[in-house]
Amino acid sequence: MRRLEVIYAMIAVVAMLMAQPALAFTLVVDAGHGGRDMGAPGLHSYEKNINLAVALEFGNMVKRNIDGVKVVYTRDRDRYLTLQERCDVANRNKGDLFVSIHTNSLAKKARNRRTIHGSATYTLGLHRTEENLEVAKRENSVISLEDDYTTTYQGFDPESTESYIMFELSQDKHLEQSVNFATLVQREFVATAGRADKGVRQAGFLVLARTSMPAVLVELDFICNPKEEDFLTSEKGRRKMASALYRAFESYYKMIPGGSQPKMKTTKALGSGEPAVVYKVQFLTSSKKLGEGAVEFKGLRGVERYRDKGLWKYTYGSAKSEREALKIMKGEVLPLFRQAFIVAFRGSERVR
């Protein structure tokens, strides 16, 4: 009788484990600063605490509402981490998306320090404006708190403009996914959180350069503006900013393989005056035009390309249905390009 009870208990445990959804997607949420690294100061708060509150709320919303996503925090309490340690957490957990949460500020000498407002989302790249460079310098300057940081970051000097040339030479293979998510974040910061839109930007952030996955750094708003500081430190403000990030992630997750993909509208049949939708697998984005048989394609043949937002984007395969495209992606592309995803065209126009 005892043996049967043990067997039944084991069967129950196995059944419970099988019933739980597989966590196929890993979201890494990084609350910027922490511990002795206070971040930007406000009149009555510090950046590190705002970042952590929003990060935890955002992560909890994802865990409560979306099955199949594992949420990893680089920190879940007030503690100090180096930039490299944050990247190590993301890479060790094989993250599929890295979201670093920060709060913006201006130098004390800036005339508009107490009135500037708005949210911005950054992807890795070469700064296009002096303003973007100054934000990157401020966020990267925390490495000066580390012992022997010049060795860890291979001579990188956060205050030297010349050091940022490296970001012009680096090719981020996750650029398109990063930009896609950043665009969704900015949309929700405006629609959900009521923030002014300071746009999707590029700059040389070390914490983005050293993570091997799509990655963004968000600046929630300006802590140096007393009105925005009051909003960000309120429960209402924290929930609104976290909700904006959650809604952006929900939309992003629906568009990727394994997520709950939205159904395309029924397309007209050929001969009805409008071309049918064709599904392809997009696997690579590059700033340069690659020729047929380029080594970057890792042996894929019959690759096609299109131009979008100043970048060349490369696709493989052509299918009449999303299900057929998914088979192509899983069987031929994902083993070579882990971040591949499905896009849809009607004629020469991309419709998703």
PDB file of N, CA and C in Angstrom, residues 126-127 133 137 140 143 149-150 153-170 204-206:
ATOM      1  N   LEU A 126      25.831  54.596 -32.918  1.00  0.00           N
ATOM      2  CA  LEU A 126      26.636  55.810 -32.841  1.00  0.00           C
ATOM      3  C   LEU A 126      25.722  56.991 -32.568  1.00  0.00           C
ATOM      4  N   HIS A 127      26.074  57.800 -31.577  1.00  0.00           N
ATOM      5  CA  HIS A 127      25.258  58.975 -31.255  1.00  0.00           C
ATOM      6  C   HIS A 127      25.180  59.904 -32.462  1.00  0.00           C
ATOM      7  N   LEU A 133      24.967  61.767 -26.936  1.00  0.00           N
ATOM      8  CA  LEU A 133      26.296  61.448 -26.414  1.00  0.00           C
ATOM      9  C   LEU A 133      26.377  61.744 -24.922  1.00  0.00           C
ATOM     10  N   LYS A 137      27.356  59.184 -21.988  1.00  0.00           N
ATOM     11  CA  LYS A 137      28.480  59.455 -21.083  1.00  0.00           C
ATOM     12  C   LYS A 137      28.041  59.348 -19.624  1.00  0.00           C
ATOM     13  N   ASN A 140      27.366  55.641 -18.781  1.00  0.00           N
ATOM     14  CA  ASN A 140      28.599  54.846 -18.799  1.00  0.00           C
ATOM     15  C   ASN A 140      29.573  55.246 -17.699  1.00  0.00           C
ATOM     16  N   ILE A 143      31.085  53.224 -14.498  1.00  0.00           N
ATOM     17  CA  ILE A 143      32.199  52.262 -14.453  1.00  0.00           C
ATOM     18  C   ILE A 143      33.367  52.813 -13.638  1.00  0.00           C
ATOM     19  N   TYR A 149      38.677  49.550 -13.921  1.00  0.00           N
ATOM     20  CA  TYR A 149      37.673  49.471 -14.991  1.00  0.00           C
ATOM     21  C   TYR A 149      38.284  49.554 -16.376  1.00  0.00           C
ATOM     22  N   THR A 150      39.468  50.167 -16.495  1.00  0.00           N
ATOM     23  CA  THR A 150      40.084  50.270 -17.827  1.00  0.00           C
ATOM     24  C   THR A 150      40.453  48.899 -18.379  1.00  0.00           C
ATOM     25  N   TYR A 153      36.950  47.023 -19.311  1.00  0.00           N
ATOM     26  CA  TYR A 153      36.300  47.558 -20.511  1.00  0.00           C
ATOM     27  C   TYR A 153      37.309  47.932 -21.596  1.00  0.00           C
ATOM     28  N   GLN A 154      38.482  47.288 -21.524  1.00  0.00           N
ATOM     29  CA  GLN A 154      39.496  47.354 -22.584  1.00  0.00           C
ATOM     30  C   GLN A 154      39.869  48.791 -22.963  1.00  0.00           C
ATOM     31  N   GLY A 155      40.138  49.592 -21.949  1.00  0.00           N
ATOM     32  CA  GLY A 155      40.612  50.942 -22.177  1.00  0.00           C
ATOM     33  C   GLY A 155      39.538  51.966 -22.481  1.00  0.00           C
ATOM     34  N   PHE A 156      38.271  51.583 -22.406  1.00  0.00           N
ATOM     35  CA  PHE A 156      37.181  52.515 -22.700  1.00  0.00           C
ATOM     36  C   PHE A 156      37.147  53.630 -21.668  1.00  0.00           C
ATOM     37  N   ASP A 157      37.105  54.872 -22.134  1.00  0.00           N
ATOM     38  CA  ASP A 157      37.016  56.041 -21.263  1.00  0.00           C
ATOM     39  C   ASP A 157      35.662  56.700 -21.494  1.00  0.00           C
ATOM     40  N   PRO A 158      34.743  56.647 -20.514  1.00  0.00           N
ATOM     41  CA  PRO A 158      33.388  57.174 -20.728  1.00  0.00           C
ATOM     42  C   PRO A 158      33.345  58.671 -21.011  1.00  0.00           C
ATOM     43  N   GLU A 159      34.406  59.408 -20.675  1.00  0.00           N
ATOM     44  CA  GLU A 159      34.420  60.851 -20.904  1.00  0.00           C
ATOM     45  C   GLU A 159      35.104  61.246 -22.200  1.00  0.00           C
ATOM     46  N   SER A 160      35.701  60.281 -22.886  1.00  0.00           N
ATOM     47  CA  SER A 160      36.417  60.566 -24.129  1.00  0.00           C
ATOM     48  C   SER A 160      35.532  60.317 -25.340  1.00  0.00           C
ATOM     49  N   THR A 161      35.333  61.352 -26.138  1.00  0.00           N
ATOM     50  CA  THR A 161      34.503  61.210 -27.340  1.00  0.00           C
ATOM     51  C   THR A 161      35.095  60.168 -28.275  1.00  0.00           C
ATOM     52  N   GLU A 162      36.423  60.076 -28.316  1.00  0.00           N
ATOM     53  CA  GLU A 162      37.087  59.125 -29.220  1.00  0.00           C
ATOM     54  C   GLU A 162      36.721  57.675 -28.888  1.00  0.00           C
ATOM     55  N   SER A 163      36.471  57.405 -27.608  1.00  0.00           N
ATOM     56  CA  SER A 163      36.127  56.033 -27.207  1.00  0.00           C
ATOM     57  C   SER A 163      34.835  55.556 -27.861  1.00  0.00           C
ATOM     58  N   TYR A 164      33.969  56.477 -28.234  1.00  0.00           N
ATOM     59  CA  TYR A 164      32.659  56.114 -28.767  1.00  0.00           C
ATOM     60  C   TYR A 164      32.692  55.774 -30.256  1.00  0.00           C
ATOM     61  N   ILE A 165      33.878  55.938 -30.870  1.00  0.00           N
ATOM     62  CA  ILE A 165      34.022  55.562 -32.273  1.00  0.00           C
ATOM     63  C   ILE A 165      33.797  54.062 -32.446  1.00  0.00           C
ATOM     64  N   MET A 166      34.102  53.293 -31.405  1.00  0.00           N
ATOM     65  CA  MET A 166      33.939  51.838 -31.468  1.00  0.00           C
ATOM     66  C   MET A 166      32.513  51.440 -31.811  1.00  0.00           C
ATOM     67  N   PHE A 167      31.537  52.255 -31.417  1.00  0.00           N
ATOM     68  CA  PHE A 167      30.143  51.899 -31.668  1.00  0.00           C
ATOM     69  C   PHE A 167      29.754  52.115 -33.129  1.00  0.00           C
ATOM     70  N   GLU A 168      30.534  52.906 -33.848  1.00  0.00           N
ATOM     71  CA  GLU A 168      30.307  53.068 -35.279  1.00  0.00           C
ATOM     72  C   GLU A 168      30.807  51.850 -36.030  1.00  0.00           C
ATOM     73  N   LEU A 169      31.833  51.206 -35.483  1.00  0.00           N
ATOM     74  CA  LEU A 169      32.437  50.053 -36.154  1.00  0.00           C
ATOM     75  C   LEU A 169      31.715  48.754 -35.831  1.00  0.00           C
ATOM     76  N   SER A 170      30.994  48.719 -34.735  1.00  0.00           N
ATOM     77  CA  SER A 170      30.309  47.480 -34.342  1.00  0.00           C
ATOM     78  C   SER A 170      28.995  47.331 -35.100  1.00  0.00           C
ATOM     79  N   GLY A 204      25.996  55.093 -27.659  1.00  0.00           N
ATOM     80  CA  GLY A 204      26.942  54.040 -27.289  1.00  0.00           C
ATOM     81  C   GLY A 204      26.893  53.669 -25.820  1.00  0.00           C
ATOM     82  N   PHE A 205      25.951  52.817 -25.451  1.00  0.00           N
ATOM     83  CA  PHE A 205      25.827  52.356 -24.070  1.00  0.00           C
ATOM     84  C   PHE A 205      26.546  51.022 -23.913  1.00  0.00           C
ATOM     85  N   LEU A 206      27.476  50.951 -22.972  1.00  0.00           N
ATOM     86  CA  LEU A 206      28.208  49.708 -22.742  1.00  0.00           C
ATOM     87  C   LEU A 206      27.284  48.568 -22.354  1.00  0.00           C
TER      88      LEU A 206
END
